[in-house]
Amino acid sequence: MDHLINHPGILAGFSILVVIMLLLDLGVFNKNSHEVSNKEALTWSVVWISLAMAFSGVIYYYLGFEQFTQFQSAYWIEKALSVDNLFVFILVFGFFNVPKHLHHKVLFWGIIGALVFRAIFIFTGVELINMTYLPPIEIFGAEREINVVLSAFGLFLVVAGIKSWTAHEDDDENKDFSKSPGARVVYRFFNVTKNYEGDNFFVKIDGKKLATPLLVVVAVIEFTDLIFAVDSIPAIFAIAPDDPFILYTSNIFAILGLRALYFLLANFMHMFSRLHYGLAVILAFIGVKMLISPFYHISSPHSLMVVGGVLIISVAASLLFPVKEK
């Protein structure tokens, strides 16, 4: 947290950059709903990744190599988990038969919600971690500080890694997303039209205000992101448990690039067919890192090497040994 206080200019620059990019995205480049081409998606993916890398350069210059590797590790962990979760977004859009030219608007508002919820999760999580250190106890001849929350997160991530290794895409393919808690909230408070009404979330018919299926889809995407955060947020706490600035900025940069990445990879998901094995290893590694942290510290540079190496191997395995497409 001290890094944030000592360098308010970095925080101000980050906030201004995010606001400007979102305003440009909504009000200039995507003012009208349209189907995003591969070229446009590639351009925006390069823009967002370049901005994230440039920002990490600023962190390296002002805060040092340790914080730079923390940012990079947290960024690529979130990015990798996001790629794996794009499959669920594809299923949601397919289930609700969302026209392709409306995908961008749904993802835009989904990301706006993610910015808010991730801030709540990260800053609350850091405070909980700071409050839950046990008094130092002697173990193996040395005093150790054990944190209850980090230990719980570590166990959770090891279990999540095991589940991710054995998970199958069929588990989500047969899911009824109309029964998602997000959809149920909309159906409870609003009457919903049967058909999409352009890119509107609400319409007036016979003097009555009705929600459209587009609002239902946004609610489902928002709830889905909350579920994703249950894995990704604990994972990045292992990288910098006492620095919400590093955690939040890396997380937000990864999320802001998610929309462009969706359009770029939607037709090439077979290239990541083995990614979930890599993510399983990463989640388990991060979980073990949390559990053994009172006894042995795995440095951020070494963590970054492990995360990067596993991702490269899993993508290479996907290309060399592709799963037969259905």
Tab-separated table of C-alpha atoms in Angstrom:
chain	number	residue	atom	x	y	z
A	1	MET	CA	0.000	0.000	0.000
A	2	ASP	CA	2.940	2.304	0.631
A	3	HIS	CA	3.817	2.254	-3.064
A	4	LEU	CA	0.392	3.687	-3.797
A	5	ILE	CA	0.780	6.471	-1.235
A	6	ASN	CA	4.336	7.387	-2.239
A	7	HIS	CA	3.544	7.571	-5.933
A	8	PRO	CA	0.089	9.149	-6.355
A	9	GLY	CA	1.117	10.265	-9.853
A	10	ILE	CA	1.189	6.642	-11.055
A	11	LEU	CA	-2.310	6.043	-9.657
A	12	ALA	CA	-3.597	9.273	-11.223
A	13	GLY	CA	-2.033	8.391	-14.579
A	14	PHE	CA	-3.550	4.905	-14.473
A	15	SER	CA	-7.019	6.242	-13.619
A	16	ILE	CA	-6.918	8.906	-16.343
A	17	LEU	CA	-5.713	6.387	-18.920
A	18	VAL	CA	-8.517	3.932	-18.124
A	19	VAL	CA	-11.220	6.628	-18.230
A	20	ILE	CA	-9.941	8.048	-21.548
A	21	MET	CA	-9.727	4.610	-23.165
A	22	LEU	CA	-13.234	3.670	-22.029
A	23	LEU	CA	-14.673	6.964	-23.294
A	24	LEU	CA	-12.927	6.509	-26.645
A	25	ASP	CA	-14.148	2.941	-26.852
A	26	LEU	CA	-17.771	3.765	-26.051
A	27	GLY	CA	-18.157	7.201	-27.608
A	28	VAL	CA	-15.845	7.189	-30.639
A	29	PHE	CA	-14.709	3.815	-31.942
A	30	ASN	CA	-17.832	1.840	-31.035
A	31	LYS	CA	-20.558	4.450	-30.915
A	32	ASN	CA	-22.751	2.257	-33.091
A	33	SER	CA	-23.158	-1.463	-32.463
A	34	HIS	CA	-21.373	-3.512	-35.101
A	35	GLU	CA	-19.789	-6.899	-35.651
A	36	VAL	CA	-16.125	-6.730	-34.684
A	37	SER	CA	-13.759	-8.005	-37.386
A	38	ASN	CA	-10.615	-10.040	-36.710
A	39	LYS	CA	-8.514	-7.070	-37.845
A	40	GLU	CA	-10.201	-4.697	-35.388
A	41	ALA	CA	-9.955	-7.250	-32.582
A	42	LEU	CA	-6.259	-7.810	-33.286
A	43	THR	CA	-5.603	-4.062	-33.313
A	44	TRP	CA	-7.303	-3.520	-29.954
A	45	SER	CA	-5.613	-6.584	-28.451
A	46	VAL	CA	-2.221	-5.176	-29.422
A	47	VAL	CA	-3.220	-1.756	-28.031
A	48	TRP	CA	-4.300	-3.116	-24.637
A	49	ILE	CA	-1.318	-5.451	-24.226
A	50	SER	CA	1.054	-2.657	-25.285
A	51	LEU	CA	-0.506	-0.278	-22.748
A	52	ALA	CA	-0.154	-2.905	-20.010
A	53	MET	CA	3.503	-3.513	-20.900
A	54	ALA	CA	4.205	0.234	-21.044
A	55	PHE	CA	2.575	0.697	-17.640
A	56	SER	CA	4.706	-2.129	-16.229
A	57	GLY	CA	7.715	-0.206	-17.549
A	58	VAL	CA	6.594	2.807	-15.520
A	59	ILE	CA	6.308	0.575	-12.465
A	60	TYR	CA	9.839	-0.752	-13.078
A	61	TYR	CA	11.213	2.787	-13.381
A	62	TYR	CA	9.547	4.186	-10.263
A	63	LEU	CA	9.015	1.172	-7.993
A	64	GLY	CA	11.704	-1.325	-8.992
A	65	PHE	CA	12.188	-4.807	-10.425
A	66	GLU	CA	10.299	-6.655	-7.658
A	67	GLN	CA	7.069	-4.715	-8.254
A	68	PHE	CA	7.578	-5.032	-12.016
A	69	THR	CA	7.665	-8.845	-11.803
A	70	GLN	CA	4.689	-8.811	-9.434
A	71	PHE	CA	2.666	-6.808	-11.965
A	72	GLN	CA	3.723	-9.083	-14.831
A	73	SER	CA	2.915	-12.257	-12.889
A	74	ALA	CA	-0.513	-11.045	-11.778
A	75	TYR	CA	-1.296	-9.715	-15.271
A	76	TRP	CA	-0.487	-12.938	-17.107
A	77	ILE	CA	-2.240	-15.130	-14.537
A	78	GLU	CA	-5.418	-13.081	-14.957
A	79	LYS	CA	-4.971	-13.033	-18.744
A	80	ALA	CA	-4.588	-16.812	-18.911
A	81	LEU	CA	-7.626	-17.429	-16.719
A	82	SER	CA	-9.586	-14.993	-18.904
A	83	VAL	CA	-8.700	-16.894	-22.077
A	84	ASP	CA	-9.919	-20.122	-20.521
A	85	ASN	CA	-13.167	-18.442	-19.466
A	86	LEU	CA	-13.892	-17.064	-22.944
A	87	PHE	CA	-15.334	-20.477	-23.747
A	88	VAL	CA	-18.147	-19.826	-21.263
A	89	PHE	CA	-18.839	-16.418	-22.850
A	90	ILE	CA	-19.194	-18.143	-26.226
A	91	LEU	CA	-21.695	-20.583	-24.713
A	92	VAL	CA	-23.686	-17.737	-23.103
A	93	PHE	CA	-23.971	-15.833	-26.397
A	94	GLY	CA	-24.930	-19.024	-28.205
A	95	PHE	CA	-27.526	-20.007	-25.602
A	96	PHE	CA	-29.302	-16.637	-25.839
A	97	ASN	CA	-28.780	-16.342	-29.629
A	98	VAL	CA	-27.216	-12.902	-29.232
A	99	PRO	CA	-26.641	-11.241	-32.643
A	100	LYS	CA	-22.929	-10.813	-33.315
A	101	HIS	CA	-23.162	-7.042	-33.646
A	102	LEU	CA	-24.401	-6.853	-30.019
A	103	HIS	CA	-21.553	-8.908	-28.485
A	104	HIS	CA	-19.355	-5.849	-28.056
A	105	LYS	CA	-21.940	-3.868	-26.086
A	106	VAL	CA	-22.640	-6.794	-23.752
A	107	LEU	CA	-18.937	-7.294	-23.041
A	108	PHE	CA	-18.364	-3.552	-22.580
A	109	TRP	CA	-20.938	-3.264	-19.821
A	110	GLY	CA	-19.815	-6.567	-18.366
A	111	ILE	CA	-16.318	-5.160	-18.050
A	112	ILE	CA	-17.596	-1.943	-16.425
A	113	GLY	CA	-19.188	-4.089	-13.730
A	114	ALA	CA	-15.994	-6.125	-13.386
A	115	LEU	CA	-13.980	-2.947	-12.713
A	116	VAL	CA	-16.188	-2.194	-9.717
A	117	PHE	CA	-16.423	-5.712	-8.288
A	118	ARG	CA	-12.687	-6.426	-8.694
A	119	ALA	CA	-11.873	-3.228	-6.772
A	120	ILE	CA	-14.148	-4.335	-3.935
A	121	PHE	CA	-12.679	-7.852	-3.854
A	122	ILE	CA	-9.035	-6.769	-4.025
A	123	PHE	CA	-9.055	-3.906	-1.521
A	124	THR	CA	-11.271	-5.854	0.901
A	125	GLY	CA	-9.058	-8.922	0.514
A	126	VAL	CA	-5.887	-6.994	1.301
A	127	GLU	CA	-7.469	-5.605	4.476
A	128	LEU	CA	-8.600	-9.093	5.539
A	129	ILE	CA	-5.096	-10.461	4.960
A	130	ASN	CA	-3.557	-7.690	7.061
A	131	MET	CA	-6.010	-8.469	9.876
A	132	THR	CA	-5.585	-12.250	9.962
A	133	TYR	CA	-1.916	-12.845	10.773
A	134	LEU	CA	-1.565	-15.200	13.736
A	135	PRO	CA	0.933	-14.399	16.496
A	136	PRO	CA	4.417	-15.690	15.565
A	137	ILE	CA	4.909	-19.336	16.556
A	138	GLU	CA	8.056	-21.449	16.610
A	139	ILE	CA	8.108	-24.173	13.966
A	140	PHE	CA	11.213	-26.172	13.002
A	141	GLY	CA	13.350	-24.030	15.274
A	142	ALA	CA	12.310	-20.653	13.836
A	143	GLU	CA	9.475	-18.177	14.376
A	144	ARG	CA	6.860	-18.310	11.615
A	145	GLU	CA	3.982	-15.950	10.771
A	146	ILE	CA	0.970	-17.814	9.429
A	147	ASN	CA	-1.901	-15.960	7.776
A	148	VAL	CA	-5.332	-17.564	8.047
A	149	VAL	CA	-6.767	-16.039	4.852
A	150	LEU	CA	-3.717	-16.801	2.692
A	151	SER	CA	-3.628	-20.377	3.969
A	152	ALA	CA	-7.342	-20.809	3.182
A	153	PHE	CA	-6.800	-19.334	-0.284
A	154	GLY	CA	-3.869	-21.690	-0.805
A	155	LEU	CA	-5.934	-24.782	0.016
A	156	PHE	CA	-8.750	-23.522	-2.187
A	157	LEU	CA	-6.423	-22.980	-5.159
A	158	VAL	CA	-4.852	-26.429	-4.858
A	159	VAL	CA	-8.342	-27.962	-4.932
A	160	ALA	CA	-9.334	-25.647	-7.819
A	161	GLY	CA	-6.247	-26.751	-9.736
A	162	ILE	CA	-7.135	-30.420	-9.300
A	163	LYS	CA	-10.711	-29.763	-10.436
A	164	SER	CA	-9.497	-27.737	-13.437
A	165	TRP	CA	-7.252	-30.627	-14.515
A	166	THR	CA	-10.197	-33.054	-14.565
A	167	ALA	CA	-12.802	-30.600	-15.904
A	168	HIS	CA	-14.500	-31.158	-19.251
A	169	GLU	CA	-16.038	-28.591	-21.585
A	170	ASP	CA	-19.211	-30.706	-21.685
A	171	ASP	CA	-19.867	-29.632	-18.086
A	172	ASP	CA	-20.772	-26.131	-19.343
A	173	GLU	CA	-22.128	-27.029	-22.777
A	174	ASN	CA	-25.366	-28.443	-21.341
A	175	LYS	CA	-25.873	-25.641	-18.812
A	176	ASP	CA	-29.156	-23.704	-18.790
A	177	PHE	CA	-27.935	-20.100	-18.480
A	178	SER	CA	-31.516	-18.799	-18.208
A	179	LYS	CA	-31.472	-20.201	-14.665
A	180	SER	CA	-28.283	-18.350	-13.744
A	181	PRO	CA	-28.674	-16.155	-10.621
A	182	GLY	CA	-27.951	-13.117	-12.833
A	183	ALA	CA	-30.826	-13.985	-15.162
A	184	ARG	CA	-33.159	-14.739	-12.264
A	185	VAL	CA	-32.608	-11.267	-10.798
A	186	VAL	CA	-33.679	-9.619	-14.070
A	187	TYR	CA	-36.694	-11.914	-14.506
A	188	ARG	CA	-37.770	-11.219	-10.920
A	189	PHE	CA	-37.810	-7.431	-11.206
A	190	PHE	CA	-38.705	-6.919	-14.870
A	191	ASN	CA	-40.953	-8.296	-17.548
A	192	VAL	CA	-38.707	-9.281	-20.444
A	193	THR	CA	-39.553	-9.102	-24.150
A	194	LYS	CA	-39.209	-12.253	-26.236
A	195	ASN	CA	-37.078	-10.625	-28.915
A	196	TYR	CA	-34.087	-8.284	-28.976
A	197	GLU	CA	-34.970	-4.633	-29.555
A	198	GLY	CA	-31.839	-3.382	-31.329
A	199	ASP	CA	-29.132	-2.619	-28.789
A	200	ASN	CA	-31.599	-1.404	-26.136
A	201	PHE	CA	-31.716	-2.770	-22.607
A	202	PHE	CA	-35.219	-1.379	-22.044
A	203	VAL	CA	-38.172	-0.520	-24.312
A	204	LYS	CA	-41.647	0.897	-23.824
A	205	ILE	CA	-44.512	-1.171	-25.218
A	206	ASP	CA	-48.101	-0.038	-24.679
A	207	GLY	CA	-46.847	2.441	-22.105
A	208	LYS	CA	-45.074	-0.257	-20.066
A	209	LYS	CA	-41.301	-0.338	-19.536
A	210	LEU	CA	-39.936	-3.766	-20.375
A	211	ALA	CA	-36.433	-5.206	-20.226
A	212	THR	CA	-34.980	-6.910	-23.278
A	213	PRO	CA	-33.058	-10.204	-23.441
A	214	LEU	CA	-29.896	-8.097	-23.855
A	215	LEU	CA	-30.176	-7.016	-20.202
A	216	VAL	CA	-30.511	-10.673	-19.190
A	217	VAL	CA	-27.328	-11.541	-21.077
A	218	VAL	CA	-25.387	-8.702	-19.392
A	219	ALA	CA	-26.589	-9.925	-15.981
A	220	VAL	CA	-25.470	-13.476	-16.798
A	221	ILE	CA	-22.045	-12.224	-17.959
A	222	GLU	CA	-21.685	-10.153	-14.761
A	223	PHE	CA	-22.503	-13.129	-12.551
A	224	THR	CA	-20.180	-15.354	-14.586
A	225	ASP	CA	-17.349	-12.867	-14.021
A	226	LEU	CA	-17.992	-12.987	-10.279
A	227	ILE	CA	-17.549	-16.760	-10.414
A	228	PHE	CA	-14.327	-16.320	-12.419
A	229	ALA	CA	-13.051	-13.877	-9.798
A	230	VAL	CA	-13.309	-16.581	-7.135
A	231	ASP	CA	-10.353	-18.305	-8.836
A	232	SER	CA	-8.375	-15.363	-10.171
A	233	ILE	CA	-8.460	-12.984	-7.197
A	234	PRO	CA	-7.090	-15.492	-4.631
A	235	ALA	CA	-4.422	-16.505	-7.177
A	236	ILE	CA	-2.995	-12.996	-7.538
A	237	PHE	CA	-2.964	-12.464	-3.760
A	238	ALA	CA	-0.040	-14.889	-3.668
A	239	ILE	CA	1.921	-12.475	-5.876
A	240	ALA	CA	1.607	-9.275	-3.821
A	241	PRO	CA	-0.652	-9.811	-0.785
A	242	ASP	CA	0.070	-6.375	0.723
A	243	ASP	CA	-0.004	-4.208	-2.431
A	244	PRO	CA	-3.539	-3.559	-3.756
A	245	PHE	CA	-2.168	-1.086	-6.314
A	246	ILE	CA	-0.166	-3.760	-8.143
A	247	LEU	CA	-3.011	-6.264	-7.882
A	248	TYR	CA	-5.746	-3.917	-9.082
A	249	THR	CA	-3.870	-2.290	-11.962
A	250	SER	CA	-2.651	-5.619	-13.348
A	251	ASN	CA	-6.131	-7.106	-12.994
A	252	ILE	CA	-7.838	-4.179	-14.692
A	253	PHE	CA	-5.426	-4.117	-17.631
A	254	ALA	CA	-6.064	-7.836	-18.170
A	255	ILE	CA	-9.842	-7.344	-18.006
A	256	LEU	CA	-9.870	-4.297	-20.296
A	257	GLY	CA	-8.163	-6.354	-22.999
A	258	LEU	CA	-10.531	-9.274	-22.532
A	259	ARG	CA	-13.215	-7.966	-24.900
A	260	ALA	CA	-10.859	-7.576	-27.848
A	261	LEU	CA	-9.321	-10.949	-27.024
A	262	TYR	CA	-12.767	-12.550	-27.137
A	263	PHE	CA	-13.384	-11.420	-30.702
A	264	LEU	CA	-9.878	-12.397	-31.736
A	265	LEU	CA	-9.973	-15.889	-30.261
A	266	ALA	CA	-13.652	-16.842	-30.577
A	267	ASN	CA	-12.939	-18.672	-33.845
A	268	PHE	CA	-9.602	-20.088	-32.682
A	269	MET	CA	-10.401	-21.607	-29.299
A	270	HIS	CA	-9.071	-24.963	-30.539
A	271	MET	CA	-5.600	-23.376	-30.314
A	272	PHE	CA	-6.052	-23.389	-26.526
A	273	SER	CA	-7.581	-26.836	-26.092
A	274	ARG	CA	-4.870	-27.870	-23.611
A	275	LEU	CA	-4.766	-24.557	-21.760
A	276	HIS	CA	-6.878	-25.789	-18.866
A	277	TYR	CA	-4.122	-28.258	-17.966
A	278	GLY	CA	-1.638	-25.399	-17.779
A	279	LEU	CA	-4.050	-23.334	-15.680
A	280	ALA	CA	-4.527	-26.306	-13.353
A	281	VAL	CA	-0.761	-26.439	-12.802
A	282	ILE	CA	-0.584	-22.655	-12.264
A	283	LEU	CA	-3.462	-22.637	-9.745
A	284	ALA	CA	-1.916	-25.541	-7.835
A	285	PHE	CA	1.521	-23.877	-7.913
A	286	ILE	CA	0.125	-20.595	-6.575
A	287	GLY	CA	-1.802	-22.502	-3.901
A	288	VAL	CA	1.333	-24.343	-2.781
A	289	LYS	CA	3.262	-21.048	-2.807
A	290	MET	CA	0.700	-19.587	-0.400
A	291	LEU	CA	0.780	-22.615	1.892
A	292	ILE	CA	4.567	-22.776	2.169
A	293	SER	CA	5.133	-19.000	2.324
A	294	PRO	CA	5.685	-18.998	6.119
A	295	PHE	CA	8.500	-21.528	5.611
A	296	TYR	CA	9.909	-20.754	2.172
A	297	HIS	CA	9.505	-17.676	-0.019
A	298	ILE	CA	9.252	-18.152	-3.780
A	299	SER	CA	10.313	-14.819	-5.285
A	300	SER	CA	8.189	-12.926	-7.818
A	301	PRO	CA	10.773	-13.360	-10.638
A	302	HIS	CA	10.746	-17.131	-10.105
A	303	SER	CA	6.930	-17.143	-9.993
A	304	LEU	CA	6.844	-15.211	-13.267
A	305	MET	CA	9.198	-17.763	-14.866
A	306	VAL	CA	6.982	-20.666	-13.763
A	307	VAL	CA	3.740	-19.002	-14.925
A	308	GLY	CA	5.223	-17.961	-18.273
A	309	GLY	CA	6.822	-21.363	-18.867
A	310	VAL	CA	3.640	-23.303	-18.085
A	311	LEU	CA	1.550	-21.065	-20.367
A	312	ILE	CA	3.989	-21.447	-23.257
A	313	ILE	CA	4.093	-25.239	-22.843
A	314	SER	CA	0.274	-25.560	-22.636
A	315	VAL	CA	-0.289	-23.436	-25.763
A	316	ALA	CA	2.430	-25.349	-27.635
A	317	ALA	CA	0.792	-28.635	-26.585
A	318	SER	CA	-2.558	-27.331	-27.873
A	319	LEU	CA	-1.016	-26.646	-31.297
A	320	LEU	CA	1.005	-29.867	-31.483
A	321	PHE	CA	-1.694	-32.167	-30.080
A	322	PRO	CA	-5.032	-30.499	-30.933
A	323	VAL	CA	-8.294	-31.910	-29.632
A	324	LYS	CA	-10.530	-33.147	-32.440
A	325	GLU	CA	-13.201	-30.496	-33.068
A	326	LYS	CA	-16.823	-31.495	-32.636
